Amino acid sequence: MHEWALAEAVITAAQQIAEREKLKEIREVNIKIGELQQVEQDIFYFALSQLKPSNFKNAKFHISTAKTSLKCRVCEQAWVFSKSKLAEDTAEAIHFVPEVAHSYIKCPKCGSPDFEIVEGRGVWLENIKGVR
Amino acid sequence: MNKVDPRTTVINERLRRTSRIIAVSSGKGGVGKSLVATTLALTLTQRGCKVGLFDLDFTSPCTHLIMGVKDAQPKENKGIIPPVVKGIAIMSLIQFSGDQVAPLRGADVSNALIELLAVTQWGKLDFLILDMPPGIGDAVLDLVRLVKRIEFLIVTTPSLLAFETVKKQVRLLQDLKIPIIGVLENIKMSSATNIERETEKLGLKFLAGIPYDPGVEDAIGDVTKLLGTTIANRIKNVVATNITQ
Protein backbone atom coordinates (compact mmCIF):
# COMPACT_ATOMS: atom_id res chain seq x y z
CA MET A 1 0.00 0.00 0.00
CA HIS A 2 2.96 2.27 -0.57
CA GLU A 3 1.05 3.16 -3.75
CA TRP A 4 -1.45 5.03 -1.56
CA ALA A 5 1.17 7.64 -0.60
CA LEU A 6 2.12 8.14 -4.27
CA ALA A 7 -1.54 8.45 -5.28
CA GLU A 8 -2.05 11.05 -2.56
CA ALA A 9 0.86 13.03 -4.00
CA VAL A 10 -0.69 12.90 -7.50
CA ILE A 11 -4.08 14.09 -6.23
CA THR A 12 -2.48 16.90 -4.19
CA ALA A 13 -0.37 18.07 -7.14
CA ALA A 14 -3.36 17.88 -9.52
CA GLN A 15 -5.52 19.85 -7.08
CA GLN A 16 -2.84 22.54 -6.79
CA ILE A 17 -2.70 22.85 -10.59
CA ALA A 18 -6.52 22.97 -10.78
CA GLU A 19 -6.58 25.84 -8.28
CA ARG A 20 -3.81 27.69 -10.09
CA GLU A 21 -5.55 27.26 -13.47
CA LYS A 22 -8.95 28.11 -11.92
CA LEU A 23 -10.45 24.80 -13.10
CA LYS A 24 -13.76 24.11 -11.38
CA GLU A 25 -14.10 20.52 -12.51
CA ILE A 26 -11.38 18.08 -13.53
CA ARG A 27 -12.22 15.70 -16.36
CA GLU A 28 -8.91 13.98 -17.07
CA VAL A 29 -5.67 13.28 -15.24
CA ASN A 30 -2.75 11.82 -17.18
CA ILE A 31 -0.08 10.02 -15.20
CA LYS A 32 3.10 8.30 -16.28
CA ILE A 33 4.71 5.58 -14.20
CA GLY A 34 8.22 4.32 -14.79
CA GLU A 35 8.66 0.55 -14.73
CA LEU A 36 11.59 0.84 -12.32
CA GLN A 37 9.25 1.64 -9.40
CA GLN A 38 6.98 -1.35 -10.19
CA VAL A 39 3.83 0.41 -9.00
CA GLU A 40 0.86 -1.96 -8.64
CA GLN A 41 -1.59 -0.22 -10.96
CA ASP A 42 -4.75 -1.80 -9.48
CA ILE A 43 -3.88 -0.51 -6.02
CA PHE A 44 -2.85 2.85 -7.45
CA TYR A 45 -6.15 3.23 -9.33
CA PHE A 46 -8.09 2.22 -6.22
CA ALA A 47 -6.19 4.76 -4.10
CA LEU A 48 -6.85 7.51 -6.68
CA SER A 49 -10.56 6.68 -6.71
CA GLN A 50 -10.73 6.79 -2.90
CA LEU A 51 -8.68 9.97 -2.52
CA LYS A 52 -10.19 12.14 -5.27
CA PRO A 53 -11.97 15.25 -4.01
CA SER A 54 -15.45 16.29 -5.19
CA ASN A 55 -14.20 18.40 -8.12
CA PHE A 56 -12.55 15.23 -9.49
CA LYS A 57 -15.71 13.09 -9.28
CA ASN A 58 -16.04 12.77 -13.08
CA ALA A 59 -12.30 12.65 -13.73
CA LYS A 60 -10.79 9.80 -15.72
CA PHE A 61 -7.33 8.74 -14.65
CA HIS A 62 -5.16 7.60 -17.55
CA ILE A 63 -1.99 5.82 -16.54
CA SER A 64 0.72 5.04 -19.06
CA THR A 65 3.83 3.05 -18.35
CA ALA A 66 7.33 4.11 -19.38
CA LYS A 67 10.04 1.55 -20.00
CA THR A 68 13.03 2.23 -17.81
CA SER A 69 16.08 2.97 -19.88
CA LEU A 70 19.48 3.00 -18.20
CA LYS A 71 22.79 4.27 -19.55
CA CYS A 72 26.24 3.54 -18.15
CA ARG A 73 28.24 6.68 -17.39
CA VAL A 74 31.51 4.78 -17.77
CA CYS A 75 31.17 2.86 -21.08
CA GLU A 76 27.93 4.45 -22.39
CA GLN A 77 26.20 1.08 -22.72
CA ALA A 78 22.41 1.56 -22.83
CA TRP A 79 19.96 -1.09 -21.64
CA VAL A 80 16.41 -1.56 -20.44
CA PHE A 81 15.46 -2.46 -16.84
CA SER A 82 13.87 -5.86 -16.37
CA LYS A 83 12.26 -6.85 -13.09
CA SER A 84 12.37 -10.52 -14.01
CA LYS A 85 16.14 -10.63 -13.49
CA LEU A 86 15.88 -9.45 -9.87
CA ALA A 87 15.34 -11.37 -6.64
CA GLU A 88 11.99 -10.62 -4.99
CA ASP A 89 13.44 -8.68 -2.03
CA THR A 90 15.69 -6.66 -4.37
CA ALA A 91 12.73 -5.75 -6.58
CA GLU A 92 10.79 -4.70 -3.46
CA ALA A 93 13.65 -2.47 -2.24
CA ILE A 94 13.76 -0.73 -5.64
CA HIS A 95 9.96 -0.39 -5.53
CA PHE A 96 10.26 1.62 -2.31
CA VAL A 97 13.29 3.74 -3.31
CA PRO A 98 14.20 3.42 -7.01
CA GLU A 99 17.69 4.85 -6.39
CA VAL A 100 18.76 1.69 -4.57
CA ALA A 101 18.88 0.21 -8.08
CA HIS A 102 22.47 1.48 -7.93
CA SER A 103 23.10 -0.99 -5.10
CA TYR A 104 21.85 -4.02 -7.03
CA ILE A 105 22.09 -3.36 -10.78
CA LYS A 106 25.32 -3.06 -12.72
CA CYS A 107 26.15 -2.20 -16.31
CA PRO A 108 25.82 -5.43 -18.31
CA LYS A 109 28.92 -4.51 -20.33
CA CYS A 110 31.48 -3.11 -17.86
CA GLY A 111 29.95 -3.92 -14.45
CA SER A 112 29.82 -0.33 -13.19
CA PRO A 113 27.03 0.78 -10.81
CA ASP A 114 27.52 4.35 -12.12
CA PHE A 115 24.61 4.55 -14.54
CA GLU A 116 21.97 7.11 -15.35
CA ILE A 117 18.25 6.42 -15.11
CA VAL A 118 17.46 8.11 -18.42
CA GLU A 119 13.73 7.50 -18.34
CA GLY A 120 11.11 5.56 -16.42
CA ARG A 121 12.07 6.19 -12.80
CA GLY A 122 8.85 6.87 -10.88
CA VAL A 123 5.48 8.63 -10.93
CA TRP A 124 4.89 11.81 -12.94
CA LEU A 125 1.80 13.93 -13.40
CA GLU A 126 1.82 14.65 -17.15
CA ASN A 127 -1.18 16.98 -17.34
CA ILE A 128 -4.76 17.54 -16.25
CA LYS A 129 -7.77 18.67 -18.24
CA GLY A 130 -10.87 20.35 -16.87
CA VAL A 131 -13.40 23.12 -17.23
CA ARG A 132 -13.30 26.65 -15.82
CA MET B 1 1.83 22.18 -18.87
CA ASN B 2 5.19 20.60 -18.15
CA LYS B 3 5.07 17.27 -16.41
CA VAL B 4 5.13 17.60 -12.63
CA ASP B 5 6.90 15.56 -9.96
CA PRO B 6 3.97 15.16 -7.54
CA ARG B 7 6.01 13.93 -4.55
CA THR B 8 7.07 17.32 -3.22
CA THR B 9 3.45 18.39 -2.68
CA VAL B 10 2.88 15.96 0.21
CA ILE B 11 6.13 16.32 2.17
CA ASN B 12 4.85 18.90 4.65
CA GLU B 13 1.62 16.93 5.09
CA ARG B 14 3.73 13.89 6.07
CA LEU B 15 5.49 16.05 8.69
CA ARG B 16 2.39 17.90 9.84
CA ARG B 17 2.16 16.02 13.14
CA THR B 18 5.87 16.43 13.93
CA SER B 19 6.39 19.32 16.34
CA ARG B 20 10.06 20.01 15.65
CA ILE B 21 12.43 18.94 12.89
CA ILE B 22 16.11 19.27 13.77
CA ALA B 23 18.86 18.69 11.20
CA VAL B 24 22.17 17.76 12.86
CA SER B 25 24.60 19.08 10.31
CA SER B 26 28.12 20.23 9.58
CA GLY B 27 29.89 21.59 6.57
CA LYS B 28 32.67 19.09 7.33
CA GLY B 29 32.73 15.30 7.64
CA GLY B 30 34.13 13.31 10.54
CA VAL B 31 33.00 15.71 13.27
CA GLY B 32 30.59 13.28 14.96
CA LYS B 33 27.23 14.28 13.47
CA SER B 34 25.80 10.77 13.55
CA LEU B 35 26.88 10.21 17.14
CA VAL B 36 25.41 13.56 18.17
CA ALA B 37 22.17 12.96 16.21
CA THR B 38 21.69 9.45 17.64
CA THR B 39 22.54 10.51 21.20
CA LEU B 40 20.20 13.50 20.86
CA ALA B 41 17.38 11.19 19.71
CA LEU B 42 18.04 8.76 22.59
CA THR B 43 18.21 11.58 25.16
CA LEU B 44 14.93 13.10 23.98
CA THR B 45 13.32 9.65 24.13
CA GLN B 46 14.59 9.21 27.71
CA ARG B 47 12.85 12.46 28.58
CA GLY B 48 9.55 11.01 27.39
CA CYS B 49 9.43 12.61 23.93
CA LYS B 50 8.22 10.77 20.82
CA VAL B 51 11.19 10.83 18.49
CA GLY B 52 12.07 9.86 14.93
CA LEU B 53 15.64 9.50 13.61
CA PHE B 54 16.16 9.77 9.85
CA ASP B 55 19.64 8.90 8.58
CA LEU B 56 20.14 11.07 5.50
CA ASP B 57 23.76 10.13 4.94
CA PHE B 58 22.64 7.78 2.17
CA THR B 59 26.08 6.76 0.93
CA SER B 60 27.57 6.19 4.42
CA PRO B 61 24.71 5.57 6.86
CA CYS B 62 25.77 4.64 10.39
CA THR B 63 23.04 5.52 12.91
CA HIS B 64 21.93 1.86 12.75
CA LEU B 65 25.44 0.81 13.82
CA ILE B 66 25.51 3.31 16.69
CA MET B 67 22.14 2.03 17.91
CA GLY B 68 23.01 -1.62 17.36
CA VAL B 69 20.04 -2.17 15.03
CA LYS B 70 20.23 -5.65 13.56
CA ASP B 71 17.18 -6.18 11.39
CA ALA B 72 14.39 -3.66 11.66
CA GLN B 73 12.34 -3.34 8.52
CA PRO B 74 9.66 -0.74 7.75
CA LYS B 75 6.07 -1.81 7.14
CA GLU B 76 3.72 -0.72 4.37
CA ASN B 77 0.46 1.00 5.23
CA LYS B 78 -0.58 3.90 3.01
CA GLY B 79 3.15 4.63 2.77
CA ILE B 80 6.14 3.37 4.71
CA ILE B 81 5.92 3.04 8.50
CA PRO B 82 9.37 3.26 10.14
CA PRO B 83 10.26 0.49 12.60
CA VAL B 84 10.60 1.53 16.25
CA VAL B 85 13.88 0.59 17.95
CA LYS B 86 14.72 1.59 21.55
CA GLY B 87 11.62 3.77 21.44
CA ILE B 88 12.76 5.67 18.31
CA ALA B 89 11.13 5.51 14.87
CA ILE B 90 14.11 4.97 12.57
CA MET B 91 14.51 5.39 8.85
CA SER B 92 17.66 4.76 6.85
CA LEU B 93 18.47 3.83 3.27
CA ILE B 94 20.21 0.79 4.78
CA GLN B 95 16.71 -0.69 5.25
CA PHE B 96 16.51 -0.91 1.45
CA SER B 97 20.13 -1.24 0.31
CA GLY B 98 21.12 -3.76 3.02
CA ASP B 99 24.85 -4.42 3.15
CA GLN B 100 25.30 -3.35 -0.49
CA VAL B 101 27.18 -0.18 -1.34
CA ALA B 102 24.93 2.74 -2.36
CA PRO B 103 26.96 4.70 -4.94
CA LEU B 104 24.69 7.69 -5.52
CA ARG B 105 25.34 10.89 -7.42
CA GLY B 106 23.79 14.19 -6.32
CA ALA B 107 20.60 13.86 -8.39
CA ASP B 108 20.07 10.34 -7.04
CA VAL B 109 20.55 11.55 -3.45
CA SER B 110 17.98 14.25 -4.11
CA ASN B 111 15.50 11.79 -5.62
CA ALA B 112 15.89 9.26 -2.80
CA LEU B 113 15.48 12.01 -0.20
CA ILE B 114 12.30 13.34 -1.84
CA GLU B 115 10.92 9.80 -2.22
CA LEU B 116 11.43 8.94 1.44
CA LEU B 117 10.08 12.29 2.66
CA ALA B 118 7.00 11.80 0.45
CA VAL B 119 6.12 8.23 1.43
CA THR B 120 7.26 7.89 5.07
CA GLN B 121 4.38 8.05 7.53
CA TRP B 122 6.07 9.25 10.72
CA GLY B 123 2.81 9.74 12.62
CA LYS B 124 2.81 12.02 15.66
CA LEU B 125 6.30 12.98 16.82
CA ASP B 126 7.65 15.57 19.22
CA PHE B 127 11.00 15.58 17.41
CA LEU B 128 12.32 14.32 14.09
CA ILE B 129 16.11 14.28 14.17
CA LEU B 130 17.84 14.31 10.77
CA ASP B 131 21.37 12.95 10.61
CA MET B 132 22.73 14.94 7.69
CA PRO B 133 25.49 13.99 5.26
CA PRO B 134 28.60 16.18 5.44
CA GLY B 135 28.74 19.33 3.36
CA ILE B 136 26.43 21.96 1.99
CA GLY B 137 25.13 19.94 -0.95
CA ASP B 138 21.92 18.38 -2.20
CA ALA B 139 20.52 17.20 1.13
CA VAL B 140 20.86 20.61 2.83
CA LEU B 141 19.49 22.48 -0.16
CA ASP B 142 16.57 20.08 -0.64
CA LEU B 143 15.59 20.14 3.02
CA VAL B 144 15.73 23.92 3.20
CA ARG B 145 13.63 24.06 0.02
CA LEU B 146 11.08 21.42 0.93
CA VAL B 147 10.70 21.17 4.70
CA LYS B 148 9.00 24.06 6.44
CA ARG B 149 9.93 24.57 10.11
CA ILE B 150 13.35 22.92 9.76
CA GLU B 151 15.98 23.97 12.32
CA PHE B 152 19.69 23.23 12.27
CA LEU B 153 22.02 22.14 15.03
CA ILE B 154 25.59 22.60 13.82
CA VAL B 155 28.46 20.32 14.87
CA THR B 156 32.12 21.26 14.57
CA THR B 157 35.44 20.18 16.00
CA PRO B 158 38.09 22.56 17.40
CA SER B 159 39.90 22.32 14.05
CA LEU B 160 40.11 25.46 11.97
CA LEU B 161 39.52 23.22 8.94
CA ALA B 162 36.11 22.19 10.28
CA PHE B 163 35.09 25.57 11.61
CA GLU B 164 35.91 27.47 8.42
CA THR B 165 33.43 25.27 6.54
CA VAL B 166 30.91 25.56 9.36
CA LYS B 167 31.09 29.35 9.05
CA LYS B 168 30.17 29.10 5.37
CA GLN B 169 27.24 26.81 6.15
CA VAL B 170 26.05 29.19 8.88
CA ARG B 171 26.25 32.11 6.45
CA LEU B 172 24.10 30.21 3.94
CA LEU B 173 21.49 29.29 6.56
CA GLN B 174 21.42 32.81 8.00
CA ASP B 175 21.00 34.29 4.51
CA LEU B 176 18.06 31.93 3.96
CA LYS B 177 16.65 32.83 7.42
CA ILE B 178 16.72 29.21 8.58
CA PRO B 179 16.73 28.88 12.40
CA ILE B 180 19.97 27.58 13.95
CA ILE B 181 19.72 26.20 17.49
CA GLY B 182 23.45 26.65 18.02
CA VAL B 183 26.90 25.11 17.62
CA LEU B 184 28.25 22.03 19.40
CA GLU B 185 32.03 21.67 19.60
CA ASN B 186 32.83 17.96 19.53
CA ILE B 187 36.10 16.03 20.06
CA LYS B 188 37.54 18.86 22.16
CA MET B 189 41.17 18.13 23.09
CA SER B 190 41.96 21.22 25.18
CA SER B 191 40.32 23.95 27.20
CA ALA B 192 40.73 26.51 24.39
CA THR B 193 37.71 28.77 23.95
CA ASN B 194 38.31 30.05 20.43
CA ILE B 195 35.35 28.14 18.90
CA GLU B 196 33.08 29.49 21.62
CA ARG B 197 34.20 33.05 20.87
CA GLU B 198 33.96 32.58 17.09
CA THR B 199 30.47 31.08 17.44
CA GLU B 200 29.29 34.10 19.40
CA LYS B 201 30.76 36.38 16.72
CA LEU B 202 28.45 34.62 14.25
CA GLY B 203 25.53 35.61 16.44
CA LEU B 204 24.90 32.00 17.45
CA LYS B 205 24.59 30.18 20.75
CA PHE B 206 27.55 27.98 21.75
CA LEU B 207 25.73 24.91 23.04
CA ALA B 208 28.56 22.85 24.57
CA GLY B 209 32.12 21.70 24.26
CA ILE B 210 32.29 17.91 24.26
CA PRO B 211 35.70 16.54 25.23
CA TYR B 212 37.24 13.65 23.32
CA ASP B 213 35.97 10.49 24.98
CA PRO B 214 37.94 7.32 24.19
CA GLY B 215 35.08 5.26 25.67
CA VAL B 216 32.72 6.18 22.85
CA GLU B 217 34.09 3.59 20.42
CA ASP B 218 33.35 0.85 22.95
CA ALA B 219 29.77 2.13 23.24
CA ILE B 220 29.02 1.82 19.51
CA GLY B 221 26.09 -0.58 19.14
CA ASP B 222 25.18 -0.43 22.85
CA VAL B 223 22.80 2.42 23.68
CA THR B 224 23.02 1.82 27.44
CA LYS B 225 26.78 2.34 27.33
CA LEU B 226 26.38 5.26 24.94
CA LEU B 227 24.04 7.05 27.33
CA GLY B 228 26.74 6.78 29.99
CA THR B 229 29.42 8.55 27.95
CA THR B 230 30.62 12.13 28.32
CA ILE B 231 29.01 13.03 24.98
CA ALA B 232 25.63 11.85 26.27
CA ASN B 233 26.01 13.80 29.52
CA ARG B 234 26.80 17.01 27.63
CA ILE B 235 23.93 16.46 25.20
CA LYS B 236 21.55 15.91 28.13
CA ASN B 237 22.47 19.40 29.35
CA VAL B 238 22.00 20.87 25.87
CA VAL B 239 18.57 19.22 25.60
CA ALA B 240 17.52 20.52 29.02
CA THR B 241 18.76 24.06 28.48
CA ASN B 242 18.34 24.68 24.75
CA ILE B 243 15.90 22.22 23.21
CA THR B 244 13.08 21.16 25.55
CA GLN B 245 13.18 24.21 27.83
CSV table of N, CA, C and O in Angstrom, one decimal, chain B residues 18 20-24 33-34 36-42 44-45 50-56 63 88-89 91 122 125-132 153 181 243:
chain,number,residue,atom,x,y,z
B,18,THR,N,4.6,16.4,13.3
B,18,THR,CA,5.9,16.4,13.9
B,18,THR,C,6.1,17.8,14.4
B,18,THR,O,6.1,18.8,13.7
B,20,ARG,N,8.8,19.3,16.0
B,20,ARG,CA,10.1,20.0,15.6
B,20,ARG,C,10.9,19.1,14.8
B,20,ARG,O,11.0,17.9,15.0
B,21,ILE,N,11.6,19.7,13.8
B,21,ILE,CA,12.4,18.9,12.9
B,21,ILE,C,13.8,19.5,13.0
B,21,ILE,O,14.0,20.7,12.6
B,22,ILE,N,14.8,18.7,13.5
B,22,ILE,CA,16.1,19.3,13.8
B,22,ILE,C,17.1,18.5,12.9
B,22,ILE,O,17.3,17.3,13.0
B,23,ALA,N,17.8,19.3,12.0
B,23,ALA,CA,18.9,18.7,11.2
B,23,ALA,C,20.2,18.9,11.9
B,23,ALA,O,20.6,20.0,12.2
B,24,VAL,N,20.8,17.7,12.2
B,24,VAL,CA,22.2,17.8,12.9
B,24,VAL,C,23.2,17.8,11.7
B,24,VAL,O,23.3,16.8,10.9
B,33,LYS,N,28.7,14.0,13.7
B,33,LYS,CA,27.2,14.3,13.5
B,33,LYS,C,26.3,13.1,13.8
B,33,LYS,O,25.3,13.3,14.5
B,34,SER,N,26.7,11.9,13.3
B,34,SER,CA,25.8,10.8,13.5
B,34,SER,C,25.7,10.4,15.0
B,34,SER,O,24.6,10.1,15.5
B,36,VAL,N,26.2,12.5,17.5
B,36,VAL,CA,25.4,13.6,18.2
B,36,VAL,C,23.9,13.4,17.9
B,36,VAL,O,23.1,13.4,18.8
B,37,ALA,N,23.6,13.1,16.6
B,37,ALA,CA,22.2,13.0,16.2
B,37,ALA,C,21.5,11.8,17.0
B,37,ALA,O,20.4,11.9,17.5
B,38,THR,N,22.2,10.7,17.0
B,38,THR,CA,21.7,9.5,17.6
B,38,THR,C,21.6,9.7,19.1
B,38,THR,O,20.5,9.3,19.7
B,39,THR,N,22.6,10.3,19.8
B,39,THR,CA,22.5,10.5,21.2
B,39,THR,C,21.4,11.5,21.5
B,39,THR,O,20.8,11.4,22.5
B,40,LEU,N,21.3,12.5,20.7
B,40,LEU,CA,20.2,13.5,20.9
B,40,LEU,C,18.8,12.8,20.8
B,40,LEU,O,18.0,13.0,21.7
B,41,ALA,N,18.7,11.9,19.8
B,41,ALA,CA,17.4,11.2,19.7
B,41,ALA,C,17.1,10.3,21.0
B,41,ALA,O,16.0,10.3,21.5
B,42,LEU,N,18.2,9.6,21.4
B,42,LEU,CA,18.0,8.8,22.6
B,42,LEU,C,17.7,9.6,23.8
B,42,LEU,O,16.9,9.2,24.7
B,44,LEU,N,16.3,12.6,24.0
B,44,LEU,CA,14.9,13.1,24.0
B,44,LEU,C,13.9,12.0,24.3
B,44,LEU,O,12.9,12.2,25.0
B,45,THR,N,14.2,10.8,23.8
B,45,THR,CA,13.3,9.7,24.1
B,45,THR,C,13.3,9.4,25.6
B,45,THR,O,12.2,9.1,26.2
B,50,LYS,N,8.3,11.7,22.0
B,50,LYS,CA,8.2,10.8,20.8
B,50,LYS,C,9.2,11.3,19.7
B,50,LYS,O,9.1,12.4,19.3
B,51,VAL,N,10.1,10.4,19.3
B,51,VAL,CA,11.2,10.8,18.5
B,51,VAL,C,11.3,9.9,17.3
B,51,VAL,O,11.2,8.7,17.3
B,52,GLY,N,11.7,10.6,16.1
B,52,GLY,CA,12.1,9.9,14.9
B,52,GLY,C,13.5,10.2,14.6
B,52,GLY,O,14.0,11.3,14.9
B,53,LEU,N,14.2,9.3,14.0
B,53,LEU,CA,15.6,9.5,13.6
B,53,LEU,C,15.8,9.1,12.2
B,53,LEU,O,15.5,7.9,11.8
B,54,PHE,N,16.1,10.0,11.3
B,54,PHE,CA,16.2,9.8,9.8
B,54,PHE,C,17.6,10.0,9.4
B,54,PHE,O,18.1,11.1,9.5
B,55,ASP,N,18.2,8.9,9.0
B,55,ASP,CA,19.6,8.9,8.6
B,55,ASP,C,19.7,9.3,7.1
B,55,ASP,O,19.3,8.6,6.2
B,56,LEU,N,20.1,10.5,6.9
B,56,LEU,CA,20.1,11.1,5.5
B,56,LEU,C,21.5,11.0,4.9
B,56,LEU,O,21.7,11.5,3.8
B,63,THR,N,23.8,5.4,11.7
B,63,THR,CA,23.0,5.5,12.9
B,63,THR,C,22.6,4.1,13.3
B,63,THR,O,22.5,3.9,14.5
B,88,ILE,N,12.6,4.7,19.4
B,88,ILE,CA,12.8,5.7,18.3
B,88,ILE,C,12.3,5.1,17.0
B,88,ILE,O,12.7,4.0,16.6
B,89,ALA,N,11.5,5.9,16.2
B,89,ALA,CA,11.1,5.5,14.9
B,89,ALA,C,12.3,5.8,14.0
B,89,ALA,O,12.8,6.9,13.9
B,91,MET,N,14.6,5.5,10.3
B,91,MET,CA,14.5,5.4,8.9
B,91,MET,C,15.9,5.6,8.3
B,91,MET,O,16.6,6.6,8.7
B,122,TRP,N,5.4,9.2,9.4
B,122,TRP,CA,6.1,9.3,10.7
B,122,TRP,C,5.0,9.2,11.9
B,122,TRP,O,5.4,8.9,13.0
B,125,LEU,N,5.0,12.9,16.2
B,125,LEU,CA,6.3,13.0,16.8
B,125,LEU,C,6.5,14.3,17.5
B,125,LEU,O,6.0,15.4,17.0
B,126,ASP,N,7.2,14.3,18.6
B,126,ASP,CA,7.6,15.6,19.2
B,126,ASP,C,8.9,16.1,18.5
B,126,ASP,O,9.0,17.3,18.3
B,127,PHE,N,9.8,15.2,18.1
B,127,PHE,CA,11.0,15.6,17.4
B,127,PHE,C,11.3,14.6,16.3
B,127,PHE,O,11.2,13.4,16.5
B,128,LEU,N,11.7,15.1,15.1
B,128,LEU,CA,12.3,14.3,14.1
B,128,LEU,C,13.8,14.8,14.0
B,128,LEU,O,14.0,16.0,13.7
B,129,ILE,N,14.7,13.9,14.3
B,129,ILE,CA,16.1,14.3,14.2
B,129,ILE,C,16.7,13.8,12.8
B,129,ILE,O,16.5,12.6,12.5
B,130,LEU,N,17.3,14.7,12.1
B,130,LEU,CA,17.8,14.3,10.8
B,130,LEU,C,19.4,14.2,10.9
B,130,LEU,O,20.0,15.2,11.3
B,131,ASP,N,19.9,13.1,10.6
B,131,ASP,CA,21.4,12.9,10.6
B,131,ASP,C,21.8,13.3,9.2
B,131,ASP,O,21.6,12.5,8.3
B,132,MET,N,22.4,14.4,9.0
B,132,MET,CA,22.7,14.9,7.7
B,132,MET,C,24.1,14.4,7.2
B,132,MET,O,25.0,14.1,7.9
B,153,LEU,N,21.1,22.2,13.9
B,153,LEU,CA,22.0,22.1,15.0
B,153,LEU,C,23.4,21.8,14.4
B,153,LEU,O,23.5,20.8,13.7
B,181,ILE,N,19.8,26.3,16.0
B,181,ILE,CA,19.7,26.2,17.5
B,181,ILE,C,21.0,26.6,18.1
B,181,ILE,O,21.1,27.3,19.2
B,243,ILE,N,16.8,22.9,24.2
B,243,ILE,CA,15.9,22.2,23.2
B,243,ILE,C,14.5,22.0,23.8
B,243,ILE,O,13.5,22.3,23.1
